[in-house]
């Protein structure tokens, strides 16, 4: 990490040279014939897993293969919200593990991921919302996760643009606030992990799509067929989000996943006007302001499964209706871009970080509409699972077999996007 | 927004429809004879096809009827729609609409 370590001094020194002496943040490499571990999927979760395998588990030869460019999938397509106020103890432990890793991630990676704990406020509009969110507040406090209840007036004091007029279509009856929640810079997460992993010797291979998974006569994974040739591997970890079903079907593994488009959009950039993250599950809107000044707005999933990375305009319009009613000052804002990402949704809205029935093949998937917040924790636990061939106690409940055995972790109410 | 050809009413905009998920999943005739893995497979496991996907739709704000469709999930193009009970048409990806 020494040569290009970022600090005020190194920035100053390079500035004197006109910033012409910087080198690429990660090495461009050709795939080697074999590795100890190959991670499929170069998003934050996959790159992070490679980093923790190298940094904490001292695995020798590691590669990340990515069919496009790193951070170009859901890592670059989400609304960067980070929170851990999930209902059940298993989930609270999982997501809070991640929040704790976020808190010093910039220092650990020596890369500014711009983690900002500005607070995540979830709005309640119906009696049912109020009951559910208060239950979440109490459950979170029992799990040691901060979450507090706000009256409409307190919510407005925390977020002044909020409209708490009792006569709107869905009036605000209160809010649950997690002050440790916030946002981070999505690209920096992928780039920071890629840079740190590359310096520890991890090969990051872009434009390399997996087309087959070879197994030995005992059924164990032995190699990946890719668009850049055959890559032998003793262990393969798949972290491919919406494409996980397609990748694992190459090894004959069926998963409880369906892949849906999830859309987001950003406005023109404006001066700082919005102090926190505000979300409404019931009327489906969530919004924050990026450091660049754009409003970052999350819309809903489309109705049907798809791999197209785009969705229908009426989904975005529905979200903007809600935003304009809750935050009337945004009514004349212009939207600049919208896009879709493909999210892999499980029946209980909880992820899977586990071994598969195929020896040597591991999977980290099912993050659905809320994977970004979990990036460091998910990567950390996936690396543990691959290195030790058994789950960490935190991800032990998040198996594929929970669907067979009836131990579902039903977070449909805590997952923000209504499905 | 998709234009969906309802086999009863013709092409209509997507907002008239609700989605019914993967088609041709048949409830086992006698669930009590299944083991947990087979029952979980029926309840939860999905093919999640990347390519030609057979799926159910319901024309909820039209004729109200369920029907099946073949749609390419890499392009969202509908390749065929057909009535409930009819066999899946033999159409490959890239086939005419």
XYZ file of C-alpha atoms in Angstrom:
516
model
C 0.000 0.000 0.000
C 2.995 2.307 0.426
C 3.786 3.628 -3.010
C 0.564 5.473 -3.677
C -0.715 5.929 -0.159
C -3.167 8.818 -0.027
C -2.536 11.571 2.502
C -2.588 15.348 2.528
C 1.181 15.267 2.045
C 1.104 12.853 -0.902
C -1.630 14.884 -2.603
C 0.440 18.037 -2.114
C 3.589 16.398 -3.483
C 1.816 15.042 -6.554
C 0.146 18.417 -7.080
C 3.594 19.984 -7.405
C 4.206 17.584 -10.284
C 0.900 18.527 -11.905
C -0.679 15.228 -10.783
C 1.058 13.474 -13.670
C 2.827 10.865 -11.538
C -0.220 8.853 -10.373
C -0.328 5.265 -11.457
C -3.415 3.138 -12.096
C -5.216 2.215 -8.883
C -5.220 -1.481 -9.688
C -3.159 -3.684 -11.991
C -4.432 -4.763 -15.405
C -3.689 -8.468 -15.639
C -4.166 -11.424 -17.935
C -5.814 -14.400 -16.244
C -3.338 -16.951 -14.903
C -4.043 -20.668 -15.538
C -5.008 -21.370 -11.935
C -5.911 -19.791 -8.599
C -6.731 -20.902 -5.066
C -9.944 -18.845 -5.017
C -11.807 -17.189 -7.876
C -14.582 -14.730 -7.066
C -17.193 -14.341 -9.812
C -18.521 -10.789 -9.872
C -16.517 -7.580 -9.520
C -18.953 -5.471 -7.541
C -18.375 -4.203 -4.036
C -19.361 -7.545 -2.478
C -17.014 -9.570 -4.702
C -14.041 -7.200 -4.590
C -14.476 -6.852 -0.834
C -14.497 -10.637 -0.404
C -11.248 -10.871 -2.394
C -9.722 -8.129 -0.242
C -10.658 -9.819 3.056
C -9.484 -13.225 1.747
C -6.081 -11.675 1.083
C -5.895 -9.343 4.081
C -7.384 -11.474 6.857
C -7.169 -15.077 5.672
C -3.833 -14.894 3.815
C -5.114 -16.905 0.874
C -2.342 -17.003 -1.715
C -3.631 -16.735 -5.248
C -6.947 -14.928 -5.672
C -8.725 -13.592 -8.743
C -11.922 -11.635 -9.304
C -13.540 -12.187 -12.705
C -16.084 -9.625 -13.900
C -18.052 -9.849 -17.138
C -18.182 -6.076 -17.581
C -16.202 -3.483 -15.665
C -15.812 -3.409 -11.892
C -18.516 -1.561 -10.019
C -20.613 -1.364 -13.187
C -23.498 -3.469 -11.943
C -25.630 -2.803 -8.896
C -22.692 -1.227 -7.025
C -22.891 1.659 -9.483
C -26.678 1.669 -9.758
C -28.023 1.918 -6.220
C -28.999 4.839 -4.009
C -26.156 4.248 -1.485
C -28.336 4.106 1.629
C -26.756 2.466 4.685
C -28.750 1.384 7.744
C -29.146 -1.647 10.007
C -32.634 -1.255 11.537
C -33.901 -4.697 10.525
C -36.414 -6.586 12.633
C -34.960 -9.959 13.555
C -31.868 -10.569 15.668
C -30.160 -12.499 12.838
C -30.592 -9.595 10.408
C -29.742 -6.892 12.923
C -26.475 -8.703 13.666
C -25.700 -9.065 9.969
C -26.434 -5.486 8.939
C -24.920 -3.950 12.065
C -21.723 -5.923 11.456
C -21.634 -4.073 8.163
C -22.339 -0.629 9.634
C -19.461 -1.146 12.074
C -17.124 -1.988 9.193
C -18.339 1.089 7.271
C -17.355 3.315 10.173
C -13.593 2.903 9.646
C -13.573 1.613 6.060
C -11.933 4.748 4.640
C -9.023 4.370 7.081
C -8.699 0.608 6.560
C -8.618 0.934 2.761
C -6.777 4.291 2.742
C -9.468 5.360 0.295
C -12.153 7.920 1.044
C -15.485 6.121 0.637
C -17.245 9.296 1.833
C -19.260 7.461 4.468
C -21.612 10.019 5.967
C -23.732 9.125 9.016
C -26.353 11.756 8.352
C -29.243 9.659 9.634
C -31.877 7.543 7.899
C -35.475 8.489 8.628
C -38.266 6.074 7.675
C -41.685 7.728 7.482
C -44.912 6.192 8.796
C -48.172 7.101 7.040
C -50.728 4.666 8.438
C -51.609 3.161 11.793
C -50.093 -0.073 10.541
C -46.822 1.719 9.705
C -46.725 3.271 13.167
C -47.173 -0.107 14.843
C -44.624 -1.849 12.628
C -41.978 0.854 12.984
C -42.407 1.068 16.764
C -41.980 -2.684 16.884
C -38.779 -2.258 14.862
C -37.555 0.458 17.232
C -38.081 -1.780 20.264
C -36.614 -4.878 18.580
C -33.556 -2.913 17.462
C -32.933 -1.548 20.935
C -33.054 -5.117 22.300
C -30.425 -6.056 19.673
C -28.217 -3.099 20.542
C -28.979 -1.265 17.279
C -29.870 2.418 17.563
C -33.323 3.379 16.286
C -35.701 5.940 17.750
C -39.270 7.078 17.266
C -40.011 10.663 16.195
C -43.324 12.524 16.237
C -44.198 14.388 13.015
C -42.943 17.639 14.566
C -39.655 16.003 15.602
C -39.329 14.542 12.106
C -39.782 17.981 10.578
C -37.216 19.444 12.957
C -34.744 16.771 11.812
C -35.629 17.199 8.125
C -37.078 20.701 7.531
C -38.195 20.147 3.900
C -40.679 17.501 5.093
C -44.381 18.305 4.655
C -46.272 17.258 7.809
C -49.576 18.835 6.799
C -52.283 16.447 8.113
C -54.390 17.041 5.006
C -52.106 15.474 2.379
C -53.076 12.152 0.812
C -50.697 10.137 3.015
C -49.970 12.316 6.059
C -46.807 11.729 8.086
C -47.811 10.156 11.421
C -44.257 9.775 12.704
C -40.896 8.372 11.740
C -38.235 5.902 12.827
C -34.770 7.442 12.827
C -31.471 5.594 12.790
C -28.818 8.250 13.402
C -25.892 5.930 12.563
C -27.362 5.327 9.118
C -26.376 7.376 6.114
C -24.764 7.144 2.709
C -21.400 6.430 1.080
C -19.882 7.008 -2.334
C -20.713 3.902 -4.378
C -17.846 4.028 -6.914
C -15.302 4.673 -4.183
C -16.350 1.460 -2.461
C -15.628 -0.639 -5.564
C -12.452 1.269 -6.400
C -11.189 1.308 -2.819
C -11.590 -2.446 -2.420
C -10.114 -3.060 -5.900
C -7.060 -0.920 -5.127
C -6.471 -2.474 -1.722
C -6.997 -6.024 -3.048
C -4.763 -5.455 -6.062
C -1.926 -4.242 -3.849
C -2.239 -7.480 -1.859
C -1.775 -9.460 -5.089
C -5.394 -10.113 -6.111
C -5.842 -10.303 -9.895
C -8.829 -8.276 -11.090
C -9.891 -9.508 -14.523
C -12.504 -7.436 -16.307
C -14.419 -8.327 -19.495
C -14.302 -11.972 -18.452
C -17.658 -13.728 -18.419
C -18.072 -17.179 -16.922
C -19.581 -19.561 -19.490
C -19.169 -22.871 -17.693
C -18.291 -24.463 -14.350
C -16.206 -27.658 -14.589
C -16.378 -30.284 -11.870
C -14.178 -33.297 -11.158
C -15.578 -36.858 -10.984
C -16.346 -36.398 -7.274
C -18.433 -33.343 -8.131
C -16.013 -30.783 -6.744
C -15.437 -27.522 -8.595
C -12.164 -27.600 -10.516
C -12.278 -24.851 -13.146
C -14.227 -22.033 -14.728
C -14.717 -21.737 -18.465
C -14.641 -18.044 -19.330
C -14.609 -15.804 -22.372
C -10.886 -15.318 -21.616
C -10.057 -19.016 -21.391
C -10.079 -21.792 -18.825
C -9.240 -20.768 -15.238
C -8.571 -23.533 -12.719
C -9.671 -22.885 -9.158
C -9.892 -24.941 -5.971
C -12.688 -22.722 -4.674
C -15.170 -20.489 -6.476
C -17.267 -17.808 -4.776
C -20.168 -16.427 -6.787
C -21.182 -12.877 -5.950
C -23.101 -12.006 -9.088
C -26.287 -10.302 -7.785
C -29.051 -10.463 -10.414
C -27.087 -12.934 -12.554
C -26.508 -15.449 -9.752
C -29.222 -17.870 -10.933
C -27.688 -17.914 -14.415
C -24.151 -18.528 -13.112
C -25.131 -21.251 -10.651
C -27.310 -23.008 -13.228
C -23.962 -23.813 -14.926
C -23.287 -26.095 -11.949
C -26.853 -27.384 -11.770
C -27.698 -25.484 -8.571
C -31.243 -24.103 -8.263
C -31.820 -21.104 -6.007
C -34.869 -19.405 -4.469
C -34.206 -16.221 -6.446
C -36.054 -14.036 -8.902
C -34.328 -11.132 -10.658
C -36.240 -7.873 -10.990
C -35.328 -4.447 -12.369
C -35.043 -1.801 -9.643
C -34.914 1.798 -10.810
C -33.330 4.947 -9.489
C -32.932 8.485 -10.745
C -31.025 11.671 -9.990
C -31.941 15.324 -10.312
C -29.911 18.267 -11.503
C -27.323 19.271 -8.870
C -28.301 22.032 -6.439
C -26.849 23.581 -3.286
C -27.126 21.558 -0.040
C -30.842 21.466 0.775
C -31.521 18.025 2.206
C -29.871 16.990 5.489
C -30.589 13.271 5.783
C -31.913 10.189 4.041
C -35.715 10.038 4.037
C -37.591 6.921 3.052
C -41.232 5.993 2.782
C -42.007 2.340 2.255
C -45.740 2.801 2.078
C -45.949 5.356 -0.722
C -42.630 4.303 -2.038
C -40.094 7.070 -2.193
C -36.631 7.462 -0.904
C -34.370 10.405 -1.296
C -31.044 11.841 -0.200
C -28.689 14.456 -1.600
C -25.271 13.472 -2.904
C -22.160 15.507 -2.104
C -22.251 16.632 -5.738
C -25.676 18.156 -5.041
C -27.954 15.802 -6.963
C -31.035 14.399 -5.312
C -30.630 10.628 -5.429
C -34.059 9.044 -5.624
C -34.918 5.386 -5.388
C -37.953 4.048 -7.199
C -39.560 0.629 -6.989
C -39.069 -2.711 -8.621
C -40.856 -3.447 -11.853
C -43.587 -6.070 -11.745
C -41.836 -8.707 -13.838
C -38.490 -10.540 -13.798
C -35.977 -9.195 -16.269
C -32.261 -8.885 -17.006
C -32.491 -5.726 -19.126
C -31.236 -3.169 -16.548
C -34.098 -0.853 -17.442
C -37.682 -0.524 -16.363
C -40.913 1.273 -17.071
C -41.404 5.015 -16.644
C -44.631 4.709 -14.666
C -42.624 3.241 -11.762
C -40.513 6.413 -11.571
C -43.534 8.674 -11.959
C -45.217 6.990 -9.014
C -42.153 7.692 -6.877
C -41.932 11.308 -8.011
C -45.611 11.810 -7.121
C -44.746 10.786 -3.567
C -41.568 12.900 -3.419
C -43.416 15.993 -4.606
C -46.123 15.595 -1.993
C -43.738 14.914 0.900
C -41.192 17.570 -0.143
C -43.115 20.242 -2.037
C -39.984 22.326 -2.634
C -38.809 19.687 -5.129
C -41.813 20.107 -7.414
C -39.914 22.135 -9.987
C -36.660 20.138 -9.861
C -35.634 18.550 -13.136
C -34.531 14.940 -13.226
C -31.320 14.279 -15.135
C -30.943 10.516 -15.484
C -32.684 7.316 -14.600
C -31.545 3.724 -14.830
C -32.248 0.214 -13.597
C -30.254 -2.480 -11.877
C -31.131 -6.169 -11.656
C -31.762 -7.276 -8.081
C -31.994 -10.900 -6.952
C -34.875 -11.234 -4.532
C -35.441 -14.167 -2.146
C -38.883 -15.171 -0.852
C -38.046 -13.921 2.686
C -36.111 -10.815 1.527
C -33.021 -11.980 3.404
C -29.739 -12.811 1.682
C -27.905 -16.106 1.246
C -24.186 -16.245 2.214
C -23.430 -19.922 2.201
C -21.913 -23.080 0.864
C -23.803 -24.689 -2.019
C -24.509 -28.406 -2.529
C -21.446 -28.425 -4.856
C -18.156 -28.811 -2.927
C -15.856 -25.839 -3.438
C -18.668 -23.602 -4.703
C -19.935 -20.774 -2.480
C -22.636 -18.194 -3.066
C -23.384 -14.711 -1.789
C -26.707 -13.556 -3.217
C -30.295 -12.617 -2.523
C -29.528 -9.098 -1.321
C -32.537 -7.945 -3.289
C -33.167 -4.238 -3.119
C -30.789 -3.524 -0.223
C -27.328 -4.907 -0.904
C -25.195 -1.765 -0.904
C -25.539 -1.129 2.829
C -24.221 -4.608 3.504
C -21.179 -4.437 1.231
C -18.354 -4.592 3.826
C -20.134 -7.017 6.154
C -21.269 -9.297 3.351
C -17.775 -9.340 1.827
C -16.148 -9.968 5.199
C -18.438 -12.899 6.047
C -18.260 -14.378 2.539
C -14.454 -14.351 2.714
C -14.634 -16.134 6.079
C -17.050 -18.733 4.685
C -14.815 -19.453 1.683
C -11.544 -19.510 3.619
C -12.760 -21.763 6.446
C -15.284 -23.788 4.416
C -17.867 -23.041 7.094
C -20.005 -20.011 7.891
C -19.159 -17.337 10.446
C -21.697 -17.381 13.325
C -23.282 -14.174 11.938
C -24.059 -15.657 8.514
C -24.763 -19.203 9.713
C -28.569 -18.652 9.550
C -28.393 -17.324 5.967
C -28.206 -20.650 4.139
C -30.003 -22.041 1.103
C -31.284 -24.879 3.303
C -33.330 -22.513 5.472
C -36.034 -22.701 2.799
C -36.102 -26.493 3.047
C -35.995 -26.524 6.850
C -38.492 -23.745 7.437
C -36.155 -21.270 9.152
C -37.058 -18.256 7.051
C -35.890 -14.797 8.166
C -38.844 -12.777 6.995
C -37.692 -9.191 6.547
C -40.350 -8.168 4.042
C -41.364 -5.281 6.321
C -37.823 -4.030 6.860
C -36.717 -4.279 3.234
C -37.647 -0.823 2.076
C -38.901 -1.650 -1.380
C -42.377 -3.092 -1.580
C -42.347 -6.160 -3.795
C -43.990 0.358 -20.251
C -44.586 -2.993 -21.898
C -47.321 -3.541 -24.467
C -48.706 -6.952 -23.608
C -50.745 -8.985 -26.094
C -53.591 -10.455 -24.056
C -54.797 -13.556 -25.959
C -58.389 -12.491 -25.256
C -58.250 -8.673 -25.711
C -55.191 -7.884 -27.854
C -52.379 -5.479 -27.066
C -52.824 -3.443 -23.911
C -50.449 -1.374 -21.731
C -48.675 -3.059 -18.845
C -50.528 -1.123 -16.123
C -53.689 -3.131 -16.947
C -51.920 -6.345 -15.920
C -50.566 -8.042 -12.837
C -47.629 -10.415 -12.987
C -48.042 -14.013 -11.872
C -44.474 -15.347 -11.907
C -43.043 -18.483 -13.486
C -45.592 -20.557 -15.410
C -46.156 -24.314 -15.543
C -45.327 -24.891 -11.866
C -47.712 -27.689 -10.958
C -48.697 -28.200 -7.343
C -47.739 -31.765 -6.384
C -50.833 -33.973 -6.310
C -50.094 -35.385 -2.866
C -47.812 -33.053 -0.861
C -47.805 -35.397 2.139
C -45.708 -37.901 0.177
C -42.962 -35.352 -0.597
C -39.811 -34.840 1.417
C -38.900 -31.334 2.606
C -36.457 -30.720 -0.249
C -39.041 -31.523 -2.940
C -41.674 -29.367 -1.224
C -39.198 -26.458 -0.875
C -38.350 -26.857 -4.544
C -42.017 -26.422 -5.452
C -42.581 -23.522 -3.041
C -39.398 -21.500 -3.367
C -36.952 -22.571 -6.058
C -37.275 -20.763 -9.377
C -35.544 -21.146 -12.723
C -35.181 -17.325 -13.018
C -34.464 -17.794 -16.711
C -32.104 -15.455 -18.516
C -33.620 -15.820 -21.965
C -37.031 -17.159 -22.999
C -39.176 -17.281 -19.863
C -42.630 -18.849 -19.584
C -44.669 -16.762 -17.150
C -48.195 -16.028 -16.014
C -49.926 -12.697 -16.388
C -53.421 -11.638 -15.391
C -55.323 -8.983 -17.304
C -56.610 -7.685 -13.991
C -57.975 -4.365 -15.261
C -59.341 -5.852 -18.500
C -60.914 -9.231 -19.015
C -59.670 -10.418 -15.618
C -58.312 -13.677 -16.986
C -54.951 -15.374 -16.430
C -52.863 -16.360 -19.430
C -49.319 -17.507 -20.111
C -46.642 -15.689 -22.053
C -43.189 -16.366 -23.448
C -40.969 -13.334 -22.956
C -37.248 -12.934 -23.560
C -35.960 -11.588 -20.233
C -32.835 -10.177 -21.901
C -34.903 -7.883 -24.159
C -38.386 -7.858 -22.535
C -39.851 -8.734 -25.953
C -42.994 -10.904 -25.875
C -42.575 -13.888 -28.187
C -46.004 -15.448 -27.674
C -48.994 -15.432 -25.376
C -51.302 -18.393 -24.969
C -54.296 -19.454 -22.931
C -54.095 -21.311 -19.646
C -54.085 -25.062 -20.302
C -52.437 -24.762 -23.717
C -48.932 -26.228 -24.066
C -45.900 -23.958 -24.185
C -45.216 -22.969 -27.837
C -41.826 -24.045 -29.207
C -40.118 -20.693 -29.785
C -36.422 -19.942 -29.352
C -34.885 -16.607 -28.356
C -34.880 -14.053 -31.141
C -38.040 -15.548 -32.714
C -40.627 -13.310 -34.362
C -43.206 -11.628 -32.211
